[in-house]
PDB file of C-alpha atoms in Angstrom:
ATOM      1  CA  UNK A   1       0.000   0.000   0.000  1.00  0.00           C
ATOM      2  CA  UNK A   2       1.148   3.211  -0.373  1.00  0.00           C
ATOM      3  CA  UNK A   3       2.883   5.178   2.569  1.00  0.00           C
ATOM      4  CA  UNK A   4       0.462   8.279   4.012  1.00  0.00           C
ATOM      5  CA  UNK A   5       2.496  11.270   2.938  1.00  0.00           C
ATOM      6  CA  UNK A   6       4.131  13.453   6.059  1.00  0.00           C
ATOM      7  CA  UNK A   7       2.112  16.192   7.293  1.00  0.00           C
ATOM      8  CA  UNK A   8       3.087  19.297   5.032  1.00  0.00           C
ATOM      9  CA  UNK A   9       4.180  17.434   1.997  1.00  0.00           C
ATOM     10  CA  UNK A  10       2.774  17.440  -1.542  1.00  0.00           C
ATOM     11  CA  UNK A  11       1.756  15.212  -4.572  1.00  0.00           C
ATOM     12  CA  UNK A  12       2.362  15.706  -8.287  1.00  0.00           C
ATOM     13  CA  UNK A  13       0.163  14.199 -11.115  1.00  0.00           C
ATOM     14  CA  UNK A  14       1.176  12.331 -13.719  1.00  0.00           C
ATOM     15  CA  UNK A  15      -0.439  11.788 -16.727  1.00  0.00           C
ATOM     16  CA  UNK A  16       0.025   8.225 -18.696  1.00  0.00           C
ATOM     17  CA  UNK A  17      -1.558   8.157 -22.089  1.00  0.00           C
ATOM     18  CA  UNK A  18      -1.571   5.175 -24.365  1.00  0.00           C
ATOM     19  CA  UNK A  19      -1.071   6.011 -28.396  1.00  0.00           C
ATOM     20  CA  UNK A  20      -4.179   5.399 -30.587  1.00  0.00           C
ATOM     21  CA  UNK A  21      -5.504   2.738 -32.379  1.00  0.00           C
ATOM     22  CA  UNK A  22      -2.535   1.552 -34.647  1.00  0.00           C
ATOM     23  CA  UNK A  23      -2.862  -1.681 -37.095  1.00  0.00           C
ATOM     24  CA  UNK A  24      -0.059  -4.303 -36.545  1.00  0.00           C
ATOM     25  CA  UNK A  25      -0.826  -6.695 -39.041  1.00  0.00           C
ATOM     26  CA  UNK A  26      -1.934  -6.205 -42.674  1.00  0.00           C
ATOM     27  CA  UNK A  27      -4.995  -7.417 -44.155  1.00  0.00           C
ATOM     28  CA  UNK A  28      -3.444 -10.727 -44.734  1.00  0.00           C
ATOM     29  CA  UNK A  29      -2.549 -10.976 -41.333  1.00  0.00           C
ATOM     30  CA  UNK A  30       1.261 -10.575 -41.685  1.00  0.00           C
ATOM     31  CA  UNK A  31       3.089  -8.544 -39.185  1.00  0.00           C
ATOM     32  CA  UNK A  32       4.074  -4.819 -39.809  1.00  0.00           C
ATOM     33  CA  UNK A  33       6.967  -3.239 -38.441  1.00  0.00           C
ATOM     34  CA  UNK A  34       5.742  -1.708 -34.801  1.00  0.00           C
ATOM     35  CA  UNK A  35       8.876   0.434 -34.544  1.00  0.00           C
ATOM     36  CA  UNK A  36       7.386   2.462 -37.775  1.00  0.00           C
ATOM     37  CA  UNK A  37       3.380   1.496 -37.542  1.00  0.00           C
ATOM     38  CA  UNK A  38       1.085   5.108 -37.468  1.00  0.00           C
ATOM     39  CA  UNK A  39      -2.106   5.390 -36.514  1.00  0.00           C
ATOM     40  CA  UNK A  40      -4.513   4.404 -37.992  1.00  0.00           C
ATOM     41  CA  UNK A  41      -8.174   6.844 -38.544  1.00  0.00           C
ATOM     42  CA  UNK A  42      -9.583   5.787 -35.951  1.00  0.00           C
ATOM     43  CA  UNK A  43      -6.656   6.291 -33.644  1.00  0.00           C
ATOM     44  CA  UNK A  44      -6.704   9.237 -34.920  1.00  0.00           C
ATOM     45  CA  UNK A  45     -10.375   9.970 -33.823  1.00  0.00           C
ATOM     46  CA  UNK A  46      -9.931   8.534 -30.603  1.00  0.00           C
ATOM     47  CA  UNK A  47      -6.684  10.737 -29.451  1.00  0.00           C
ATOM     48  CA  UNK A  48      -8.554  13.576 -30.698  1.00  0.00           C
ATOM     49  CA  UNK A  49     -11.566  12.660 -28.519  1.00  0.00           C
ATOM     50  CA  UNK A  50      -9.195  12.675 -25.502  1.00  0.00           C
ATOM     51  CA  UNK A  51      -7.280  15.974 -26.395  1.00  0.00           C
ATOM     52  CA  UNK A  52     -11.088  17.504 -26.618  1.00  0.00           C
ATOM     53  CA  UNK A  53     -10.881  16.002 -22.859  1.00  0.00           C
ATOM     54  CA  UNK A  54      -7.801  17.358 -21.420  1.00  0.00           C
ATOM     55  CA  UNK A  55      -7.443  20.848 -23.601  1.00  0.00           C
ATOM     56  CA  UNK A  56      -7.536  22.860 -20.573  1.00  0.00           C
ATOM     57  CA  UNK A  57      -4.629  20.448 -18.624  1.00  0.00           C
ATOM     58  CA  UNK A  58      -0.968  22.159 -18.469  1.00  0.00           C
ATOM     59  CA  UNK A  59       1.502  20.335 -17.669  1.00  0.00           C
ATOM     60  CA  UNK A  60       5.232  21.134 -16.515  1.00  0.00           C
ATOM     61  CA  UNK A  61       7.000  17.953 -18.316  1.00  0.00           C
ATOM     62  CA  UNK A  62       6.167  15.919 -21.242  1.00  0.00           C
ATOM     63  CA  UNK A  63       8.001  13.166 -22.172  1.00  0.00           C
ATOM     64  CA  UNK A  64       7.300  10.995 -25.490  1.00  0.00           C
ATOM     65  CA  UNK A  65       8.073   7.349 -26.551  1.00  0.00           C
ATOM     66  CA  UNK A  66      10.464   8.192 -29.997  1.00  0.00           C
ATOM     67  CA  UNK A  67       7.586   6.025 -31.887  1.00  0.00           C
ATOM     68  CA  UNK A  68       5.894   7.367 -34.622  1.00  0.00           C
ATOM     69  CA  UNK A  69       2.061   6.488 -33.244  1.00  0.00           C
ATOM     70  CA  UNK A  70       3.271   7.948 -30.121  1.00  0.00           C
ATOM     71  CA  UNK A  71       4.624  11.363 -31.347  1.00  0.00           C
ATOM     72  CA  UNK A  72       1.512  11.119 -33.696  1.00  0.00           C
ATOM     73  CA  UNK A  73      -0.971  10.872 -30.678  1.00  0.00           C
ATOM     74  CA  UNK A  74       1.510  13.731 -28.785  1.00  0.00           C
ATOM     75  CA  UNK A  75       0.798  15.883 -31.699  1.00  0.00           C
ATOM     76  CA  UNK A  76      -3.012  15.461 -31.850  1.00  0.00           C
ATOM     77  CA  UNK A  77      -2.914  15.744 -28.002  1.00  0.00           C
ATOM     78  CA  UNK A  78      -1.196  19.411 -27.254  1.00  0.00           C
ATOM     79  CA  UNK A  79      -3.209  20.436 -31.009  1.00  0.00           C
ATOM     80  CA  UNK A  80      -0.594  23.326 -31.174  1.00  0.00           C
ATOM     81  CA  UNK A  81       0.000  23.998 -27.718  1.00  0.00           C
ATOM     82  CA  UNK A  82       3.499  24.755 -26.623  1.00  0.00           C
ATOM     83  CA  UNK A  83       5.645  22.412 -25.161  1.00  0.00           C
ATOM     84  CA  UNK A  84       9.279  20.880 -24.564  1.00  0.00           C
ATOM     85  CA  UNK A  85       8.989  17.372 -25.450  1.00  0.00           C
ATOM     86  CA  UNK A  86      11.880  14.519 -24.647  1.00  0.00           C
ATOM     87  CA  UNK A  87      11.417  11.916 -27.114  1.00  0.00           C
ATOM     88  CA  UNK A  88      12.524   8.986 -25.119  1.00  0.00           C
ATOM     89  CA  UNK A  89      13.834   5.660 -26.796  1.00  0.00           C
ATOM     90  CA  UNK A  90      13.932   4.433 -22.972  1.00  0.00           C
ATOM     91  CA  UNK A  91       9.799   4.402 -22.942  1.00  0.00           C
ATOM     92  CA  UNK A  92       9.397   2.696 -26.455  1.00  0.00           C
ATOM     93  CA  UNK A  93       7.327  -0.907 -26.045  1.00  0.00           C
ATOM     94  CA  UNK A  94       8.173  -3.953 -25.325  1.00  0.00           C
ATOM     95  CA  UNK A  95      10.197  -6.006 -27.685  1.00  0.00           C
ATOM     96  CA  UNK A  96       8.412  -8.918 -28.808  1.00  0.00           C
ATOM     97  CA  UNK A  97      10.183 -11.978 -30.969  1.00  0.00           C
ATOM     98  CA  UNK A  98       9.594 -13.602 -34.295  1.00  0.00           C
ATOM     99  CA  UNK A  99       5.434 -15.209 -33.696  1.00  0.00           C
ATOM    100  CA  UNK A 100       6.963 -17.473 -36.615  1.00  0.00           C
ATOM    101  CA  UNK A 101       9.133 -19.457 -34.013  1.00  0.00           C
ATOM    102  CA  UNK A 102       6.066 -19.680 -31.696  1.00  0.00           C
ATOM    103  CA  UNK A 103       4.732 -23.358 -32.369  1.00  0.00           C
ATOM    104  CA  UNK A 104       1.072 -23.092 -33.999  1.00  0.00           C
ATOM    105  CA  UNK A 105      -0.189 -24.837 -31.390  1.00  0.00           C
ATOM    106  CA  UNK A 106       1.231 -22.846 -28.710  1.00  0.00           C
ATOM    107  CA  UNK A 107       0.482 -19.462 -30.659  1.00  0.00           C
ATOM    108  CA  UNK A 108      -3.141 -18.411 -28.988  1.00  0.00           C
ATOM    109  CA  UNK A 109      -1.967 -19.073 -25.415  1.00  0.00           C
ATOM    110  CA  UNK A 110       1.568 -17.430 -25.697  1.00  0.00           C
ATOM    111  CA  UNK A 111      -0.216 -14.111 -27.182  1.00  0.00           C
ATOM    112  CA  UNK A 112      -3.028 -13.747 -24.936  1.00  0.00           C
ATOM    113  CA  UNK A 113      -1.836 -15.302 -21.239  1.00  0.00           C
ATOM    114  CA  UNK A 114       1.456 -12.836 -21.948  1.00  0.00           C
ATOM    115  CA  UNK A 115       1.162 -10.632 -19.137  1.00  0.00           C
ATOM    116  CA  UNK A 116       0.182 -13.361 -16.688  1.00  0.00           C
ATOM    117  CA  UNK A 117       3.322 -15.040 -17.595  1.00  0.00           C
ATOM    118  CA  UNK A 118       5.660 -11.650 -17.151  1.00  0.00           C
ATOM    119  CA  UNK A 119       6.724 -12.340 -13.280  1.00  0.00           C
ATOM    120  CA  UNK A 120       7.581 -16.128 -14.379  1.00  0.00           C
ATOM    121  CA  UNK A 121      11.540 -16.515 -13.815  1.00  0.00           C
ATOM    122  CA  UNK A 122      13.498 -14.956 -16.717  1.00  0.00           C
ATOM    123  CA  UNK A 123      10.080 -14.354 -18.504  1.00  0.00           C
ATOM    124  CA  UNK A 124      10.290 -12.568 -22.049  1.00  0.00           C
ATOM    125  CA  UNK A 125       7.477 -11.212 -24.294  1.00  0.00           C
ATOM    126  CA  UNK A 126       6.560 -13.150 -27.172  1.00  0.00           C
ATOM    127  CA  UNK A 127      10.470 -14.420 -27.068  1.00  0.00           C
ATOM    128  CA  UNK A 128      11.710 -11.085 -27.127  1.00  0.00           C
ATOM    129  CA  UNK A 129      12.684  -8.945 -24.480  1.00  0.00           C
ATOM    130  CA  UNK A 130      13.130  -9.742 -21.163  1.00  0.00           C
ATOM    131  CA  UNK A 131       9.991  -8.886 -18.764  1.00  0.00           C
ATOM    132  CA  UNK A 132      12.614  -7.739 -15.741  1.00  0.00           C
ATOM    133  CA  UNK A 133      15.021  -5.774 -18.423  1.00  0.00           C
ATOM    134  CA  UNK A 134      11.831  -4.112 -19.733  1.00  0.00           C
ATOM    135  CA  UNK A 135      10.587  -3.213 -16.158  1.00  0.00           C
ATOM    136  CA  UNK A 136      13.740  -1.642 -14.599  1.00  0.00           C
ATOM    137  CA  UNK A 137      14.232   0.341 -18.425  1.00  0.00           C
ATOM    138  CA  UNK A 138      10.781   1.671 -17.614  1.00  0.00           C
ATOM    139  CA  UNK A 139      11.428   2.071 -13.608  1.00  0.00           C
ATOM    140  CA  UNK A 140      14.598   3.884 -14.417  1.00  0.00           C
ATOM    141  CA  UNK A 141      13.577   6.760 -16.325  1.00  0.00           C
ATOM    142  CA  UNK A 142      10.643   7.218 -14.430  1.00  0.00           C
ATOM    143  CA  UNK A 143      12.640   7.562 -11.127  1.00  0.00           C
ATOM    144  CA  UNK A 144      14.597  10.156 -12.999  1.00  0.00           C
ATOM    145  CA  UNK A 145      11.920  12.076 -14.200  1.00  0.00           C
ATOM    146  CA  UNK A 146      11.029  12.077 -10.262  1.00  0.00           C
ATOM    147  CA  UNK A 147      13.826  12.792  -9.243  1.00  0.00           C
ATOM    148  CA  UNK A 148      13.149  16.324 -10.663  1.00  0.00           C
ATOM    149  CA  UNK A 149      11.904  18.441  -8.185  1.00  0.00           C
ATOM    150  CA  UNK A 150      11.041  21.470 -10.513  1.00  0.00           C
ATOM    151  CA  UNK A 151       7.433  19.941 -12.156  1.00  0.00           C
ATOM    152  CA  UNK A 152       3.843  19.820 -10.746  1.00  0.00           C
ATOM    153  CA  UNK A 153       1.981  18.037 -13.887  1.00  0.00           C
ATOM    154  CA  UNK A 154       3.711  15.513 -15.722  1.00  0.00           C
ATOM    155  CA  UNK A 155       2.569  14.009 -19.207  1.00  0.00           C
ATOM    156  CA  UNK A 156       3.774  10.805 -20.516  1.00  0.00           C
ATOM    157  CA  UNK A 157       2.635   8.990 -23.391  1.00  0.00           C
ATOM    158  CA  UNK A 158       4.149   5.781 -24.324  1.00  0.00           C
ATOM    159  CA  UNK A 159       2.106   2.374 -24.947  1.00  0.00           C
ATOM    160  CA  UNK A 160      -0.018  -0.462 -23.485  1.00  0.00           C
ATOM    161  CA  UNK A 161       3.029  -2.224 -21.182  1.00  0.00           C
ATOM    162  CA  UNK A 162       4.804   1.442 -20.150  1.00  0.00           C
ATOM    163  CA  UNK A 163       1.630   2.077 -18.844  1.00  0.00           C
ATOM    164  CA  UNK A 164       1.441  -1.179 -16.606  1.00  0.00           C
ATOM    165  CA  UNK A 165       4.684  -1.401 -15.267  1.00  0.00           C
ATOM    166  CA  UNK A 166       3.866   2.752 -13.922  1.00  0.00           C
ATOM    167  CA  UNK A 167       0.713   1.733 -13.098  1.00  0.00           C
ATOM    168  CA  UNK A 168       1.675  -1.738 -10.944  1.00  0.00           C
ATOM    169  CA  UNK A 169       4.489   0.484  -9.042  1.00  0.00           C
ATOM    170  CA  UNK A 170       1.857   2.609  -8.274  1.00  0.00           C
ATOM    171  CA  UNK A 171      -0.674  -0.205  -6.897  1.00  0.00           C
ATOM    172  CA  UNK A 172       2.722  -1.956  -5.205  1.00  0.00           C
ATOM    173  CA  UNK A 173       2.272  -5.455  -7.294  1.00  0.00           C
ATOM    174  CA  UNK A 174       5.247  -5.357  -9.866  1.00  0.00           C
ATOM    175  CA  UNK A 175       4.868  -7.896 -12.606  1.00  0.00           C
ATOM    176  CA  UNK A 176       2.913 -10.351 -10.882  1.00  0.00           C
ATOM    177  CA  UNK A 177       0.019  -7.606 -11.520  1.00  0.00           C
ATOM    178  CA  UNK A 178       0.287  -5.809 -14.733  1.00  0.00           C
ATOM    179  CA  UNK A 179      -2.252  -8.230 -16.634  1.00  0.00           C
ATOM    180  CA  UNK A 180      -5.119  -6.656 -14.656  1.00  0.00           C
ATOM    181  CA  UNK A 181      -4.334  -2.849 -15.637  1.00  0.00           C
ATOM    182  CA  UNK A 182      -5.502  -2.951 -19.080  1.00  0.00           C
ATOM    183  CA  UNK A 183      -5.283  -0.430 -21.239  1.00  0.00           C
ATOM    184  CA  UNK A 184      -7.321   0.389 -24.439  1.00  0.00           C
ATOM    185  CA  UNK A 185      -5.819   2.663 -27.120  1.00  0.00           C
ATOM    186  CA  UNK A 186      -6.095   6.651 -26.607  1.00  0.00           C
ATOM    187  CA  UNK A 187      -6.794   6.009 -22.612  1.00  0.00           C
ATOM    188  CA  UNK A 188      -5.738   8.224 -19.837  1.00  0.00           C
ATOM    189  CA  UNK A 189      -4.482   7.170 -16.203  1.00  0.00           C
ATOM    190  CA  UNK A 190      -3.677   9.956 -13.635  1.00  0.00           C
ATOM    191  CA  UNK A 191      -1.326   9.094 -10.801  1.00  0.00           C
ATOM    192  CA  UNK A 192      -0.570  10.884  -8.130  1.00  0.00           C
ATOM    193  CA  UNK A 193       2.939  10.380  -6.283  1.00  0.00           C
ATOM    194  CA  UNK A 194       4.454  12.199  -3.225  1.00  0.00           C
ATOM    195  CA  UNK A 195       6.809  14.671  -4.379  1.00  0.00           C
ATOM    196  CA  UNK A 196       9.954  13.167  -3.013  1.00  0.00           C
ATOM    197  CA  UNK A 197       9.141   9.285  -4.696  1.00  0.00           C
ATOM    198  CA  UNK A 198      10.349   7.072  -5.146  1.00  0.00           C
ATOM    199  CA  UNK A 199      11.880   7.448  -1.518  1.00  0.00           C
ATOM    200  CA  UNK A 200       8.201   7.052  -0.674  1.00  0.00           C
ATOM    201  CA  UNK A 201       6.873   4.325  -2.727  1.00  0.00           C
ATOM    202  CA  UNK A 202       3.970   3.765  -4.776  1.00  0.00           C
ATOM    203  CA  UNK A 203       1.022   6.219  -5.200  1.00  0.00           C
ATOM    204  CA  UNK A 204      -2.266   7.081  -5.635  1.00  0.00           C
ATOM    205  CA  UNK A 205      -4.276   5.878  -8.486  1.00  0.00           C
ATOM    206  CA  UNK A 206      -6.954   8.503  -9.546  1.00  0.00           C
ATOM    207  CA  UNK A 207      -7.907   7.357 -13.421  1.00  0.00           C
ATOM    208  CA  UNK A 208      -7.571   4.098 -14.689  1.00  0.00           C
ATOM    209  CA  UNK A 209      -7.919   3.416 -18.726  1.00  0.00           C
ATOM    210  CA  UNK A 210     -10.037   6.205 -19.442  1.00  0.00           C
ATOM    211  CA  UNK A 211     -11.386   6.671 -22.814  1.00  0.00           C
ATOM    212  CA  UNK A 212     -13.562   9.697 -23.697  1.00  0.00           C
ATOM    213  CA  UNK A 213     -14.672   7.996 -26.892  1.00  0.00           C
ATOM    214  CA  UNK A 214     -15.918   5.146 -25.257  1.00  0.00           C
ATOM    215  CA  UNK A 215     -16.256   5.722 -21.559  1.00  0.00           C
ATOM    216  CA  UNK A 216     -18.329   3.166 -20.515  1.00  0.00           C
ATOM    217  CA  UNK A 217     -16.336   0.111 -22.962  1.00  0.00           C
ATOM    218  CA  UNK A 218     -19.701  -0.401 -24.638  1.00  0.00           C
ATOM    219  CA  UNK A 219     -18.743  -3.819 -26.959  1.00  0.00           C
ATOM    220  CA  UNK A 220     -15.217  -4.304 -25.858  1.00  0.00           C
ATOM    221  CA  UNK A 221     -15.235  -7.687 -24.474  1.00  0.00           C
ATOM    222  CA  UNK A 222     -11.630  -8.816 -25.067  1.00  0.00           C
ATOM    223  CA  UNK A 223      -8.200  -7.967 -23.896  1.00  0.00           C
ATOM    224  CA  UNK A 224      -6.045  -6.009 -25.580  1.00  0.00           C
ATOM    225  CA  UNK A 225      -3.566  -9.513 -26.168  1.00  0.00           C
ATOM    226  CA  UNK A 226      -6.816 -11.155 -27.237  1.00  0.00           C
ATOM    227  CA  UNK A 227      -7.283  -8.751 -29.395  1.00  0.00           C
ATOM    228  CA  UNK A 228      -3.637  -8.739 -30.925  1.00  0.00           C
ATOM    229  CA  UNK A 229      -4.323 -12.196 -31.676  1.00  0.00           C
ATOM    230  CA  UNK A 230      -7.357 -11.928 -33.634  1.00  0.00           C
ATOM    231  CA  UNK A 231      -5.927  -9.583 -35.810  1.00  0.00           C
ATOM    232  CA  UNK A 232      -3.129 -12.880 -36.687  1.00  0.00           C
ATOM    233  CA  UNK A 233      -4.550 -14.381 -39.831  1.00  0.00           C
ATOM    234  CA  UNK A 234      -5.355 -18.192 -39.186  1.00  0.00           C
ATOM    235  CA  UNK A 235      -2.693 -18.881 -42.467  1.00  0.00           C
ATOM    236  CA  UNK A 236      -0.205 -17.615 -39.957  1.00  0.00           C
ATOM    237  CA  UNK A 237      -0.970 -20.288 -37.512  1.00  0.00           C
TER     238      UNK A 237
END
């Protein structure tokens, strides 16, 4: 749980925003590129349904995965607005492997019982990246960017994972928990952390996957791994 804050002390806010709707696969179900995917239109509709939502928000830092459908949803975000941006190669996603050396048989439950399987010993996504290399890359640059005493409102928008591991070291669960914080595309979590974290761990979760073009999830039934592997043509199993 997190620790009561001393008397006299303050909380900043951070912002986490997921990028828009992107396609990953073409229309035969082979696998783009995600380091150079866009969004698609109706990511694009959906971040600019949330930037209708936080136009009046200012915020001291913003800090930006270096992916194109993240700087894309930035853009639509701030619609103009002024700001110093770091475009971070530290918050990019999750590296997954090649889905070709996944056994067909084994492809539906690898895909969509990933995140339950992160806290597994010397886990990796999908083959790829290491769960616990992927966590402290996260971890560290967000202890840096609290480590700067100078901001109030923070804005970071990354992807679907970023957002977990933040969101589990705010809720105190680390990787054993970051299958239950799902996040749609274009959704919006506010944190709050003490101001001198993460000497005082964890924080206060006030928003969790919050999408003003769908607030109440009307027809989304799956997860957003189950939904990944729809999107895999059946040829490709």
């Amino acid at each position: 749980m997190p620790a009561e804050l001393p008397p006299g002390q303050r909380r900043r806010r951070l912002h986490l925003v997921r990028h828009g709707h992107v396609d990953y696969f073409d229309e035969q179900g082979r696998p783009l590129d995600p380091r150079t995917v866009s969004l698609s239109r109706r990511g694009t509709q959906q971040v600019r349904a949330l930037g209708q939502f936080v136009r009046d928000l200012t915020f001291d830092r913003v800090l930006c995965s270096d992916y194109p459908r993240a700087q894309q949803t930035l853009d639509l975000l701030l619609a103009g607005r002024p700001a110093v941006v770091d475009f971070l190669p530290e918050l990019r996603e999750i590296r997954a492997g090649r889905l070709r050396e996944i056994p067909a048989s084994a492809l539906r439950d690898a895909v969509t019982g990933a995140y339950h399987q992160a806290a597994t010993a010397d886990a990796r996504f999908l083959g790829g990246e290491r769960w616990e290399d992927f966590q402290q890359r996260i971890l560290a640059q967000f202890f840096a960017l609290l480590a700067e005493p100078s901001w109030h409102s923070a804005l970071i928008v990354s992807h679907d994972a970023v957002n977990r591991i933040l969101l589990a070291w705010a809720a105190g669960v680390g990787l054993p928990g970051i299958a239950a914080f799902e996040q749609d595309t274009a959704c919006l979590n506010i944190i709050d952390v003490a101001s001198d974290a993460p000497a005082t761990p964890g924080g206060i979760i006030r928003t969790l996957n919050f999408t003003p073009y769908n607030p109440h999830k009307a027809g989304v039934d799956g997860t957003v791994l189950e939904e990944l592997f729809s999107a895999i043509a059946p040829a490709a199993l």
